[in-house]
GROMACS .gro file of C-alpha atoms in nm:
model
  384
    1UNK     CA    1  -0.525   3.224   1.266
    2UNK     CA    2  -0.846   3.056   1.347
    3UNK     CA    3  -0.869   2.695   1.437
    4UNK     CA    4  -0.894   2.418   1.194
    5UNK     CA    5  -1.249   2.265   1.139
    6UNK     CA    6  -1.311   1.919   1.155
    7UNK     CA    7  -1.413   1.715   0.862
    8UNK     CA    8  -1.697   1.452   0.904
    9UNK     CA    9  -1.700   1.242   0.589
   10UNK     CA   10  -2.030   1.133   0.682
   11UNK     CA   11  -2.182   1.486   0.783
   12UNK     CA   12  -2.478   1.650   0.554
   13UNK     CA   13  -2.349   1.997   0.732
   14UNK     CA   14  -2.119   2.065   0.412
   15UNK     CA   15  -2.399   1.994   0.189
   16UNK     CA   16  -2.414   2.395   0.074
   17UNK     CA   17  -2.020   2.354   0.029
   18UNK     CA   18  -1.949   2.685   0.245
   19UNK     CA   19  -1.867   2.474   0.541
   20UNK     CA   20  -1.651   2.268   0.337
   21UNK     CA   21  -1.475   2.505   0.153
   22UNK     CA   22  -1.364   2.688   0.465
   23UNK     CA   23  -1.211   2.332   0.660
   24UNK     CA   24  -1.065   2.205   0.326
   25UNK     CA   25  -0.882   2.567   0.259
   26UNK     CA   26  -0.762   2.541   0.614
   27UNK     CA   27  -0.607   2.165   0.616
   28UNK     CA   28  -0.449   2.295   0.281
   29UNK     CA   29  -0.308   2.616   0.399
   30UNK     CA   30  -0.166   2.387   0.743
   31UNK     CA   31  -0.039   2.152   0.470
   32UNK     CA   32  -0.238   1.833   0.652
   33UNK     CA   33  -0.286   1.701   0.351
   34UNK     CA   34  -0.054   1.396   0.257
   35UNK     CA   35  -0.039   1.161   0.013
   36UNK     CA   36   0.041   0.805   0.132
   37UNK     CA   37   0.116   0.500  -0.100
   38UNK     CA   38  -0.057   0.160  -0.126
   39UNK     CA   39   0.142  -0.082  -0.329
   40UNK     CA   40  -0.047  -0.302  -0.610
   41UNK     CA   41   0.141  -0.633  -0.546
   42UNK     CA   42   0.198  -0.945  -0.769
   43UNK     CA   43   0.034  -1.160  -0.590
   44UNK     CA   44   0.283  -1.460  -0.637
   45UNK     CA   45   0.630  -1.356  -0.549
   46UNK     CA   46   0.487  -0.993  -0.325
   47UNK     CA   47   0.710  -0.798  -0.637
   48UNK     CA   48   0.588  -0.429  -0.656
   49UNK     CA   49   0.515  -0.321  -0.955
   50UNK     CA   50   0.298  -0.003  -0.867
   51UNK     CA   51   0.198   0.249  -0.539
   52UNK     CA   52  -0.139   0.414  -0.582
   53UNK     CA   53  -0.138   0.745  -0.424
   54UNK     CA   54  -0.365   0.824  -0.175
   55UNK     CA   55  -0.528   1.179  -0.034
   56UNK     CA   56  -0.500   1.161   0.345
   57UNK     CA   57  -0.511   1.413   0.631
   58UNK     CA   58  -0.215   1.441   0.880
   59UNK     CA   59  -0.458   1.328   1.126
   60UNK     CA   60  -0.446   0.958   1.174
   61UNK     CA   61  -0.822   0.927   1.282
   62UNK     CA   62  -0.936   1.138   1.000
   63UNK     CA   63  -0.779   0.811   0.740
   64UNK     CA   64  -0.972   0.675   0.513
   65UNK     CA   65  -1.017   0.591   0.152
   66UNK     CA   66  -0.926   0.864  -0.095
   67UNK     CA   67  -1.252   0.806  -0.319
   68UNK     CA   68  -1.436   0.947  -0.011
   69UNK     CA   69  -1.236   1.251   0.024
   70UNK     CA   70  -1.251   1.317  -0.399
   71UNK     CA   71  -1.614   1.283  -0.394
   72UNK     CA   72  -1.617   1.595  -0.134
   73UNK     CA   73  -1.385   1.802  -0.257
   74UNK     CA   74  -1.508   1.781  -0.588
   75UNK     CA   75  -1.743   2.070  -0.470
   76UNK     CA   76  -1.520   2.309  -0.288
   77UNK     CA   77  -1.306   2.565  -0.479
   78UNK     CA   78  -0.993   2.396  -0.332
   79UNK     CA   79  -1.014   2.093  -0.621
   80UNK     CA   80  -0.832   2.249  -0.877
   81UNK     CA   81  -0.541   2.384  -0.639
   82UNK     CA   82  -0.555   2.067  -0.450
   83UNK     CA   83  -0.552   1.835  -0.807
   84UNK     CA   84  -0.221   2.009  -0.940
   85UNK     CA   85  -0.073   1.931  -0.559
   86UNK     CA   86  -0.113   1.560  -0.584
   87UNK     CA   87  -0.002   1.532  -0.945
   88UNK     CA   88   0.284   1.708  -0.860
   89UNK     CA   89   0.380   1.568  -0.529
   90UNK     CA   90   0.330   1.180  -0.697
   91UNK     CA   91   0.541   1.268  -0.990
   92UNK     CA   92   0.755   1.412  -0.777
   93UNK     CA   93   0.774   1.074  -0.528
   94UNK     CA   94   0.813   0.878  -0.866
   95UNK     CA   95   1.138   1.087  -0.969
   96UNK     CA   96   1.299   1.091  -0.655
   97UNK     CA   97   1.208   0.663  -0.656
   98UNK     CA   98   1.360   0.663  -1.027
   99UNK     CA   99   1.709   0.820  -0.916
  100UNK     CA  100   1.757   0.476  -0.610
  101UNK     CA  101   1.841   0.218  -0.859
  102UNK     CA  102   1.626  -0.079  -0.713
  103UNK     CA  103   1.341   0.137  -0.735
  104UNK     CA  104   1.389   0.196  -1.126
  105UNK     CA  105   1.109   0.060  -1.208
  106UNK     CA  106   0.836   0.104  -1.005
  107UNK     CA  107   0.523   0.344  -1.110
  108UNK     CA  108   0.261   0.545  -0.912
  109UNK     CA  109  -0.066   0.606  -0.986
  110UNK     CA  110  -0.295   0.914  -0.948
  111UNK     CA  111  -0.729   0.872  -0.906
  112UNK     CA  112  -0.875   1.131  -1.168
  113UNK     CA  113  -1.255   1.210  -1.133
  114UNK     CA  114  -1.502   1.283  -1.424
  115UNK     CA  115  -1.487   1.624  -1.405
  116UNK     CA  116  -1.146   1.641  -1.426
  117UNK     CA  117  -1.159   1.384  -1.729
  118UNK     CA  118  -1.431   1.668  -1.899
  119UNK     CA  119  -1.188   1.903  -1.824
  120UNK     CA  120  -0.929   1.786  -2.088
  121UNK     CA  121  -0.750   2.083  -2.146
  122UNK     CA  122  -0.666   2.200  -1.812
  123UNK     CA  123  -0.616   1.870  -1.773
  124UNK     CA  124  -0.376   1.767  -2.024
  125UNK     CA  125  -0.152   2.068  -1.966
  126UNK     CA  126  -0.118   2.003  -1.652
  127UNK     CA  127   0.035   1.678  -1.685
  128UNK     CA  128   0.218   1.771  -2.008
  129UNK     CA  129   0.415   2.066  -1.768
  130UNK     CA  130   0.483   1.789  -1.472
  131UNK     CA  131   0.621   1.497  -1.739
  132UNK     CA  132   0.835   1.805  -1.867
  133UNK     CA  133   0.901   1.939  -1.574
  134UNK     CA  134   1.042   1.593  -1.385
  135UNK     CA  135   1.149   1.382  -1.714
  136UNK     CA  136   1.003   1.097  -1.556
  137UNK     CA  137   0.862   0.846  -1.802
  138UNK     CA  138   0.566   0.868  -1.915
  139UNK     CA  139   0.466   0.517  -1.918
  140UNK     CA  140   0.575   0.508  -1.516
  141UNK     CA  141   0.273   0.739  -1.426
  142UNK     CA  142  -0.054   0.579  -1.435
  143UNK     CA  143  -0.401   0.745  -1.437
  144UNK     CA  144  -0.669   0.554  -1.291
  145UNK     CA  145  -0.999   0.642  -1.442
  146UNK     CA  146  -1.328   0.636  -1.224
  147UNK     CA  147  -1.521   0.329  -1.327
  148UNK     CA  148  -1.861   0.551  -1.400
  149UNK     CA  149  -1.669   0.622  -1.735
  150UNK     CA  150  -1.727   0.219  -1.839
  151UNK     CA  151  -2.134   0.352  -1.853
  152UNK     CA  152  -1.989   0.551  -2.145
  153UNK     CA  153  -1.696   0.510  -2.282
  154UNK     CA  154  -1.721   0.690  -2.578
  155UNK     CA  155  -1.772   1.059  -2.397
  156UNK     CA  156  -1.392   0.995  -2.254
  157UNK     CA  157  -1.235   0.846  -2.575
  158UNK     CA  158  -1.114   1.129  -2.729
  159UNK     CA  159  -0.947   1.256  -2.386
  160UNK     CA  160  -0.813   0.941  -2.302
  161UNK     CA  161  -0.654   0.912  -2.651
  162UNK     CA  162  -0.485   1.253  -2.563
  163UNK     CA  163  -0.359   1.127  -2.251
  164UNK     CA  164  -0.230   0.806  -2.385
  165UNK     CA  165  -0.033   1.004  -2.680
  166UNK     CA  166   0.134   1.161  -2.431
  167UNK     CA  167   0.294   0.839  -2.309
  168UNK     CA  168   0.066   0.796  -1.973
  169UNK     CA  169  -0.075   0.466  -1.855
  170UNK     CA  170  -0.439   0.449  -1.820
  171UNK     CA  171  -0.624   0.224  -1.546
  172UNK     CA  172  -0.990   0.170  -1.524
  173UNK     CA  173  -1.077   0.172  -1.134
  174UNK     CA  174  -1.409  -0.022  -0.998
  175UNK     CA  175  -1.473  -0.234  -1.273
  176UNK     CA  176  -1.735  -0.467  -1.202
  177UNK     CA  177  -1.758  -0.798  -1.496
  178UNK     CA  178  -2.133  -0.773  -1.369
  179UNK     CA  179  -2.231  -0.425  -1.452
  180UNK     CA  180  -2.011  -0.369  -1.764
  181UNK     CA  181  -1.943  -0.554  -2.065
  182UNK     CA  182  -1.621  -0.691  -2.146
  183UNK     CA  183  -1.624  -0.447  -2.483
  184UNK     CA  184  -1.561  -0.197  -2.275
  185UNK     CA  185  -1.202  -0.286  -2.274
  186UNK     CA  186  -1.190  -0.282  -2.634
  187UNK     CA  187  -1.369   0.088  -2.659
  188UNK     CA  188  -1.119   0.237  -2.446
  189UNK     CA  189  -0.732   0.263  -2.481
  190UNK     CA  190  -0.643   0.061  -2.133
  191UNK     CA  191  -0.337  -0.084  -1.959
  192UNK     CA  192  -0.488  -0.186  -1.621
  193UNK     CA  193  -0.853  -0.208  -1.523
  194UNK     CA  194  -0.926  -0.277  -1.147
  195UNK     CA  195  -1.178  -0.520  -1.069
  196UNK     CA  196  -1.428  -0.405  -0.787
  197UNK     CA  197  -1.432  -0.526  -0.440
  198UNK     CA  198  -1.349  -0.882  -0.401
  199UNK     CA  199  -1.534  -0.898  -0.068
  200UNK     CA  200  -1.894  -0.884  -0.275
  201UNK     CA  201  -2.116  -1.199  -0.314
  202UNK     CA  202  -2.057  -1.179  -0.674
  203UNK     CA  203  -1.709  -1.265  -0.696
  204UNK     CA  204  -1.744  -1.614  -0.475
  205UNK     CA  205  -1.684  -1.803  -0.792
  206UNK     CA  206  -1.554  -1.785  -1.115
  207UNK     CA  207  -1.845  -1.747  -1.328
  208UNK     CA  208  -1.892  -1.685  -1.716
  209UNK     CA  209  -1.854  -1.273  -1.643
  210UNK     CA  210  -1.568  -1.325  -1.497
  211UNK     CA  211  -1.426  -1.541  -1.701
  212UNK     CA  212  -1.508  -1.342  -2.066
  213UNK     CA  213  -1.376  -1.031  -1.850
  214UNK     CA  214  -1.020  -1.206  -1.792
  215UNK     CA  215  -1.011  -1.372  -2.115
  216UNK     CA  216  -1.093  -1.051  -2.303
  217UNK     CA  217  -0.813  -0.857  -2.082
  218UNK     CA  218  -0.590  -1.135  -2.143
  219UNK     CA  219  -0.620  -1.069  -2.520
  220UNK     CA  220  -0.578  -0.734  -2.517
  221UNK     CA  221  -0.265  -0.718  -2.264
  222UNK     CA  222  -0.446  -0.545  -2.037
  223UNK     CA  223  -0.345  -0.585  -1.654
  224UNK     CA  224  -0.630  -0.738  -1.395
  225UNK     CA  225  -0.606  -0.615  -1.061
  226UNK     CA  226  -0.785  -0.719  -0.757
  227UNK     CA  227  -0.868  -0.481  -0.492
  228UNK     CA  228  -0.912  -0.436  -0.112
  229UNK     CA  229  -0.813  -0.813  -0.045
  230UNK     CA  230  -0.860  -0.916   0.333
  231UNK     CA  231  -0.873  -1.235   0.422
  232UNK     CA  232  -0.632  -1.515   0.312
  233UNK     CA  233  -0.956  -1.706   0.156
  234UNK     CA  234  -1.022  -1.395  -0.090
  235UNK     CA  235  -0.609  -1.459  -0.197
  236UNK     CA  236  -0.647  -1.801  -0.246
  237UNK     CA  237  -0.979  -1.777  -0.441
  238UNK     CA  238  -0.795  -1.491  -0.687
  239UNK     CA  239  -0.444  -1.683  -0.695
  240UNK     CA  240  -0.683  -1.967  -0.800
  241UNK     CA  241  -0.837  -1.787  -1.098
  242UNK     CA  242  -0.529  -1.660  -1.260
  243UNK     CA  243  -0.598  -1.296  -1.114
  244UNK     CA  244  -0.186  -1.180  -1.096
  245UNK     CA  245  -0.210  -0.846  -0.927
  246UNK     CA  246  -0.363  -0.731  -0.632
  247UNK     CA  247  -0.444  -0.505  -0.331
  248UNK     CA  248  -0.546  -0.416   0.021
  249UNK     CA  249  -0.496  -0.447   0.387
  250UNK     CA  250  -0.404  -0.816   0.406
  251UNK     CA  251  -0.065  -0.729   0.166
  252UNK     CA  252  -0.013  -0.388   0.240
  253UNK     CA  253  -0.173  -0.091   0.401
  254UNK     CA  254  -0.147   0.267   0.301
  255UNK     CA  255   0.205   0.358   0.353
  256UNK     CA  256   0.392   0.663   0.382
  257UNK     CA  257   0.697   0.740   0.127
  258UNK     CA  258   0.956   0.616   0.368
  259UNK     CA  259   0.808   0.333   0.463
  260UNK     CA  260   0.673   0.254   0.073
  261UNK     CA  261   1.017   0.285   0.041
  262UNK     CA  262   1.150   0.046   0.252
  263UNK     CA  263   0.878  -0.198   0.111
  264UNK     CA  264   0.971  -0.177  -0.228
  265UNK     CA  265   1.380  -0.226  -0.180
  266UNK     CA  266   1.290  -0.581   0.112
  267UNK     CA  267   0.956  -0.748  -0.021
  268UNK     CA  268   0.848  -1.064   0.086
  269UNK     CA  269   0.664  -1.354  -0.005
  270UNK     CA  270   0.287  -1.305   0.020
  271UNK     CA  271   0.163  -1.589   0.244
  272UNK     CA  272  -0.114  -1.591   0.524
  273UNK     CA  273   0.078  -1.518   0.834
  274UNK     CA  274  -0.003  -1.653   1.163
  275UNK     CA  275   0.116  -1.477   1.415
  276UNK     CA  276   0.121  -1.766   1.679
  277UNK     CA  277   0.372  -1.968   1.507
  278UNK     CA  278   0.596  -1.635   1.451
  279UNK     CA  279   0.579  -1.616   1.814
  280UNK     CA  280   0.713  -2.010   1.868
  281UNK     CA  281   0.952  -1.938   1.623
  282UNK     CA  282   1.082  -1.568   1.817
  283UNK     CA  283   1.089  -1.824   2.114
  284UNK     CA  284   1.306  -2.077   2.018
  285UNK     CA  285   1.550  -1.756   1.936
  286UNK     CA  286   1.471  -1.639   2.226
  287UNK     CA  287   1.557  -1.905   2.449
  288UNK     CA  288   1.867  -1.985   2.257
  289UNK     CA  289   1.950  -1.635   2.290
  290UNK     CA  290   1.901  -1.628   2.673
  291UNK     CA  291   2.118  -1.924   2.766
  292UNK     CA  292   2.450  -1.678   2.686
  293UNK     CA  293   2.323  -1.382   2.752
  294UNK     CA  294   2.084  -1.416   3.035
  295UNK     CA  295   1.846  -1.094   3.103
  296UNK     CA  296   2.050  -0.857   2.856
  297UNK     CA  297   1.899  -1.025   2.590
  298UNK     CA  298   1.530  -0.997   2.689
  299UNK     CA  299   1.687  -0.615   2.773
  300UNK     CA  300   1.758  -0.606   2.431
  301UNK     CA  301   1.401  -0.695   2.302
  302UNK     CA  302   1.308  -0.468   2.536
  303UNK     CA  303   1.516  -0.151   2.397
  304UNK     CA  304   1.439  -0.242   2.018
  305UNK     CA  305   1.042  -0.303   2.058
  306UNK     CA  306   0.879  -0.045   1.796
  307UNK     CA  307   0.660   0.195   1.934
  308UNK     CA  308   0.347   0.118   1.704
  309UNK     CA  309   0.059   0.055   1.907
  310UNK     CA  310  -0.021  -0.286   1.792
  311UNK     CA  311   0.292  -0.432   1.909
  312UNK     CA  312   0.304  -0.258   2.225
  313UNK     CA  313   0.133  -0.627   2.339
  314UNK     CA  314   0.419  -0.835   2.250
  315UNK     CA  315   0.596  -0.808   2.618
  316UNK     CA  316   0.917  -0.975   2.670
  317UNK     CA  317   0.938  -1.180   3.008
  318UNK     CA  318   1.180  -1.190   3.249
  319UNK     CA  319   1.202  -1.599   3.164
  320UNK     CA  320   1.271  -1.503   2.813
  321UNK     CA  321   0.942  -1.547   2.682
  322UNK     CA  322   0.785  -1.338   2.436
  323UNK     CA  323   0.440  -1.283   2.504
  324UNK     CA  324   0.092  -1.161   2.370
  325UNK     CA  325  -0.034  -0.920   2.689
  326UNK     CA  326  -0.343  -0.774   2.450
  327UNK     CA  327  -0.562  -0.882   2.146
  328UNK     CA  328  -0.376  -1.011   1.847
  329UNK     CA  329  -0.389  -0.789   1.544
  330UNK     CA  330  -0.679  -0.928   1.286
  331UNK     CA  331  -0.407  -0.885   1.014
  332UNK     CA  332  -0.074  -0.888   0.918
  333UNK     CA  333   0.058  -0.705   0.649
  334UNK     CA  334   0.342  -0.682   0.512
  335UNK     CA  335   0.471  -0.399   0.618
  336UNK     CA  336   0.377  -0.522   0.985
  337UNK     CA  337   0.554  -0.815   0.919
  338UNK     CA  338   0.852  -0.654   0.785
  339UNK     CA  339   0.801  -0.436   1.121
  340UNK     CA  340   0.851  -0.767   1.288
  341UNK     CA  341   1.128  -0.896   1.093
  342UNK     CA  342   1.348  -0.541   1.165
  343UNK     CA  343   1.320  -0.602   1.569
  344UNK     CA  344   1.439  -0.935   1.553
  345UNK     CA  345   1.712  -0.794   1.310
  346UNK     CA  346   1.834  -0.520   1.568
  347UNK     CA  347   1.785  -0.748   1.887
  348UNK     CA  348   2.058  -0.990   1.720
  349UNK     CA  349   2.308  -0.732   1.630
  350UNK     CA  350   2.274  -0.599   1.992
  351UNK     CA  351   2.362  -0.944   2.023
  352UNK     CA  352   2.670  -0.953   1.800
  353UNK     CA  353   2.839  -0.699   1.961
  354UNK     CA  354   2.857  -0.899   2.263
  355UNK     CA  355   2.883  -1.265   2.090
  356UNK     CA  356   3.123  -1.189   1.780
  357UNK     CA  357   2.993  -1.508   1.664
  358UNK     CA  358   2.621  -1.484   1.689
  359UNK     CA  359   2.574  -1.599   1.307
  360UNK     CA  360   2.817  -1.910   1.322
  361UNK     CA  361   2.651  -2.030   1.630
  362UNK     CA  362   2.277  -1.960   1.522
  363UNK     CA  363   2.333  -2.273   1.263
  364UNK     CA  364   2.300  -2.437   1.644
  365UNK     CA  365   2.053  -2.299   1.762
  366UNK     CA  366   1.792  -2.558   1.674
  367UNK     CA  367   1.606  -2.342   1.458
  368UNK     CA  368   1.423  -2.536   1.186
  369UNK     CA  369   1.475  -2.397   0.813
  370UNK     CA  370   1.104  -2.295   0.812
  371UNK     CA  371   1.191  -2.127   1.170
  372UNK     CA  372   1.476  -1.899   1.007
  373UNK     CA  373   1.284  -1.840   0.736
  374UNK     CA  374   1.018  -1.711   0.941
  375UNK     CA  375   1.249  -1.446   1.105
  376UNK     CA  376   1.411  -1.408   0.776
  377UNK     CA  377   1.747  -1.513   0.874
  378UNK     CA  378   1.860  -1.560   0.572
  379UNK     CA  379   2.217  -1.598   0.521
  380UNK     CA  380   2.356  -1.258   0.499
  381UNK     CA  381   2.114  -1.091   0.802
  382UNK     CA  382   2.412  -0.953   1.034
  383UNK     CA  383   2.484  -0.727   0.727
  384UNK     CA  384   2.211  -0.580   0.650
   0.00000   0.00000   0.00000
């Protein structure tokens, strides 16, 4: 079997395609293709509503963005093969979320490209066979739509009609208030549009665009979502203007099924998380926990560390301390944080089995409420 070829997003070498049919058939055939899952979060209260499913090789230096792996496989013979894989391994995901009650409600949705918009017939049998072929519903499976089709809506109505008889939800990706008018949203048959990066100089204030685009949305019922949010300024400024939904690597990260999983049943609150003050707060537990158990319990930190790389340089001392040997992580997600939350979680039930009492005598620790909060000990963590 000959060796798998690399895949340089950037490269011109795959310009001819030959080249890039040859690595993309080989990831395929190695099945190094994934999908992982990025949730779109309310941006209140962290709920999640939706995953978007993302095209990803095995390889984690290889991640990226999906749109940049669409745009290339678009010219190899592997798109049609690879489109009916991810349709069929999201709906799939979606069933298998549908049958774990908490998770009853959550969607996923799938990027389509223009050509396979043009290509309504393949397309629309496709979809028809996987909604039979799951019974998930309909409505739970959302098609986001390459923003180029805003330039002209009325080449996709007739598809997009088709795809909304059959039950799907429809979501309008990249949509910039500055390039397109808000009657787009009334041309097209829309749940969801997705407003274009945040991070761009247009979107530093709420300006008359903007606001016809959310008051138009607003009219129709039509869901506004923010996307690749980064810094806890871009949050604020989109809590600020009534934007409800949102996503990108300050909430969430792409995530794989188990840990999208895991996400969905524990959310937390969205709030800008400082990882100093987690650290005064792990402390104070810390040194509580220290005082009865003396080294085991920094042995216990020790044994229940996760292995991911970025907290590799959270060291527990000898004294008790826990310490920051490397550079802090620029962000926090939520996932990281929930990362967080789990070793102090298994640390204290190391603890229980030696201190039967652990939760009664936590209430004297000295832990503020904000403290507890902060390590979600909430009042039912030795069960969980």
């Amino acid at each position: 079997m000959r060796p798998p070829l690399p895949l340089p997003l950037s490269s011109s070498a795959y310009a001819s395609g030959t080249g890039l049919d040859r690595a993309a058939e080989d990831f395929f055939l190695r099945q190094e293709f994934q999908l992982d899952y990025q949730p779109v979060l309310g941006l209140d209260r962290a709920d999640i509503g939706s995953f978007e499913a993302g095209l990803h090789l095995r390889q984690p230096q290889q991640r990226t963005y999906q749109a940049d792996y669409v745009a290339l496989l678009e010219r190899t013979s592997l798109r049609g093969p690879l489109t009916r894989w991810v349709l069929q391994e999201a709906s799939q995901q979606l069933q298998s979320w549908h049958h774990h009650g908490p998770l009853a409600n959550l969607s996923v949705s799938v990027n389509l490209s223009a050509r396979q918009l043009r290509q309504d017939t393949i397309l629309l049998r496709q979809l028809d066979a996987i909604l039979t072929d799951t019974g998930i519903v309909p409505g739970a499976f959302r098609l986001e739509l390459p923003g180029t089709v805003a330039a002209a809506p009325l080449a996709v109505a007739d598809t997009l009609t088709a795809l909304k008889r059959l039950g799907l939800t429809l979501c309008l990706d990249n949509y910039s208030p500055y390039h397109h008018p808000p009657e787009v949203l009334h041309q097209l048959p829309l749940d969801a549009v997705k407003l274009t990066q945040p991070t761009s100089p247009e979107f530093t204030h709420l300006d008359d665009s903007l606001k016809s685009t959310l008051h138009v949305a607003d009219d129709l019922g039509v869901q506004v979502i923010a996307k690749r949010i980064e810094t806890p300024s871009q949050l604020a400024r989109l809590r600020g203007w009534g934007i409800r939904y949102g996503q990108g690597f300050l909430l969430a990260h792409p995530l794989t099924s188990q840990e999208a999983t895991r996400l969905a049943v524990t959310p937390h609150p969205i709030n800008e998380f400082r990882l100093a003050v987690y650290l005064t707060a792990l402390n104070h537990l810390s040194r509580f926990l220290c005082r009865y158990l003396g080294r085991v319990a920094v042995n216990y930190w020790r044994r229940n560390r996760p292995p991911q790389p970025w907290l590799r340089s959270l060291t527990p001392l000898a004294s008790g301390e826990v310490t920051l040997t490397g550079p802090a992580p620029s962000l926090i997600d939520l996932q990281q944080q929930q990362t967080l939350r789990q070793w102090v979680r298994f640390c204290l039930k190391d603890c229980r089995k030696v201190l039967p009492t652990l939760p009664l005598m936590l209430q004297q620790s000295g832990l503020t409420l904000a403290e507890q909060q902060l390590l979600h000990l909430h009042p039912g963590w030795a069960d969980v």
